[in-house]
Amino acid sequence: ASYGKGRGKGSGKYSSGDGTSQVAANQGRLLYAGNLPFSTTWQDVKAAFSEYGQVARVDIAQDLQGRSRGHGTVLFERLADAQAAIDAMNDCDFQGRRMFVRLDRRA
């Protein structure tokens, strides 16, 4: 049996398995959306952001009980679309709340 923290190169949370970082691949395309209504779904967020380009993935952060934490990430297929979404959606009204949108700092 193998014990220890790691399992070798390319096996971490943000790895694509081939030794390259998924975080680096998403750089500039992964957005953070904050101050989301707790009732919003990933489908609502995807529909809103899809106006600016093809959305590959939306994740809404949840607490241990599965309730929304009021923020999430949106991954765009193209850099230009991600920037257009930031420009258009940052500090705008989304379902009654003033949403803020920026590049995700982890990406």
Tab-separated table of C-alpha atoms in Angstrom:
chain	number	residue	atom	x	y	z
A	1	ALA	CA	0.000	0.000	0.000
A	2	SER	CA	1.182	3.488	-0.798
A	3	TYR	CA	0.729	6.128	1.873
A	4	GLY	CA	1.401	9.810	1.653
A	5	LYS	CA	0.020	13.055	0.358
A	6	GLY	CA	0.576	12.969	-3.362
A	7	ARG	CA	0.129	10.429	-6.100
A	8	GLY	CA	2.751	11.777	-8.432
A	9	LYS	CA	2.923	14.323	-11.200
A	10	GLY	CA	-0.340	15.352	-12.786
A	11	SER	CA	-2.735	13.816	-10.300
A	12	GLY	CA	-3.872	16.885	-8.356
A	13	LYS	CA	-7.206	18.654	-8.260
A	14	TYR	CA	-6.450	20.989	-11.179
A	15	SER	CA	-4.520	18.614	-13.393
A	16	SER	CA	-5.512	17.313	-16.768
A	17	GLY	CA	-3.595	14.090	-16.063
A	18	ASP	CA	-0.835	14.692	-18.609
A	19	GLY	CA	1.300	16.880	-16.351
A	20	THR	CA	-0.153	20.174	-17.616
A	21	SER	CA	-2.153	22.394	-15.324
A	22	GLN	CA	-5.850	22.852	-15.985
A	23	VAL	CA	-5.613	26.187	-14.145
A	24	ALA	CA	-3.084	27.462	-16.702
A	25	ALA	CA	-5.276	26.252	-19.559
A	26	ASN	CA	-8.260	28.190	-18.143
A	27	GLN	CA	-6.319	31.399	-17.567
A	28	GLY	CA	-8.226	34.403	-18.828
A	29	ARG	CA	-11.338	32.358	-19.560
A	30	LEU	CA	-12.467	31.578	-15.995
A	31	LEU	CA	-14.551	34.300	-14.352
A	32	TYR	CA	-15.637	34.777	-10.756
A	33	ALA	CA	-19.227	35.977	-10.276
A	34	GLY	CA	-20.036	37.297	-6.813
A	35	ASN	CA	-23.092	38.544	-4.922
A	36	LEU	CA	-25.378	36.083	-6.693
A	37	PRO	CA	-28.857	35.534	-5.243
A	38	PHE	CA	-28.914	32.415	-3.076
A	39	SER	CA	-31.860	31.103	-5.107
A	40	THR	CA	-30.083	31.293	-8.472
A	41	THR	CA	-29.158	28.102	-10.317
A	42	TRP	CA	-26.210	27.331	-12.558
A	43	GLN	CA	-28.691	27.298	-15.449
A	44	ASP	CA	-29.720	30.908	-14.679
A	45	VAL	CA	-26.084	32.022	-14.607
A	46	LYS	CA	-25.246	30.150	-17.812
A	47	ALA	CA	-28.198	31.688	-19.631
A	48	ALA	CA	-27.165	35.211	-18.596
A	49	PHE	CA	-23.497	34.788	-19.525
A	50	SER	CA	-24.241	32.949	-22.785
A	51	GLU	CA	-25.248	36.265	-24.331
A	52	TYR	CA	-21.519	37.060	-24.560
A	53	GLY	CA	-20.186	33.785	-25.925
A	54	GLN	CA	-20.072	30.028	-25.520
A	55	VAL	CA	-20.002	29.022	-21.851
A	56	ALA	CA	-18.188	25.745	-21.196
A	57	ARG	CA	-19.046	25.375	-17.508
A	58	VAL	CA	-20.734	27.109	-14.578
A	59	ASP	CA	-20.195	26.158	-10.940
A	60	ILE	CA	-22.105	27.651	-8.006
A	61	ALA	CA	-20.318	27.323	-4.645
A	62	GLN	CA	-22.365	25.448	-2.042
A	63	ASP	CA	-22.140	25.003	1.701
A	64	LEU	CA	-22.151	21.607	3.424
A	65	GLN	CA	-25.960	21.494	3.316
A	66	GLY	CA	-25.993	22.076	-0.452
A	67	ARG	CA	-27.194	25.700	-0.262
A	68	SER	CA	-25.700	28.350	-2.515
A	69	ARG	CA	-22.930	30.477	-1.015
A	70	GLY	CA	-23.776	33.366	-3.368
A	71	HIS	CA	-20.853	33.110	-5.758
A	72	GLY	CA	-19.587	30.930	-8.560
A	73	THR	CA	-17.352	30.570	-11.580
A	74	VAL	CA	-18.071	30.749	-15.296
A	75	LEU	CA	-15.689	29.205	-17.825
A	76	PHE	CA	-15.826	30.561	-21.370
A	77	GLU	CA	-14.555	28.793	-24.470
A	78	ARG	CA	-12.798	31.958	-25.716
A	79	LEU	CA	-10.779	34.697	-23.998
A	80	ALA	CA	-12.487	37.496	-25.921
A	81	ASP	CA	-15.928	36.298	-24.831
A	82	ALA	CA	-14.831	36.179	-21.193
A	83	GLN	CA	-13.573	39.769	-21.385
A	84	ALA	CA	-16.797	40.900	-23.076
A	85	ALA	CA	-18.803	39.321	-20.245
A	86	ILE	CA	-16.705	41.110	-17.603
A	87	ASP	CA	-17.167	44.445	-19.361
A	88	ALA	CA	-20.930	43.992	-19.741
A	89	MET	CA	-21.927	42.164	-16.556
A	90	ASN	CA	-19.714	43.563	-13.823
A	91	ASP	CA	-21.713	45.763	-11.436
A	92	CYS	CA	-25.010	45.003	-13.170
A	93	ASP	CA	-28.343	43.887	-11.743
A	94	PHE	CA	-28.844	40.117	-11.775
A	95	GLN	CA	-32.116	38.841	-10.323
A	96	GLY	CA	-32.374	41.859	-8.023
A	97	ARG	CA	-28.775	41.910	-6.769
A	98	ARG	CA	-25.756	43.929	-7.919
A	99	MET	CA	-23.454	41.214	-9.285
A	100	PHE	CA	-19.711	41.670	-9.635
A	101	VAL	CA	-17.686	39.822	-12.235
A	102	ARG	CA	-13.900	39.569	-12.567
A	103	LEU	CA	-11.230	37.129	-13.674
A	104	ASP	CA	-10.988	34.281	-11.186
A	105	ARG	CA	-7.808	34.716	-9.162
A	106	ARG	CA	-7.174	30.957	-9.036
A	107	ALA	CA	-6.937	30.717	-12.814
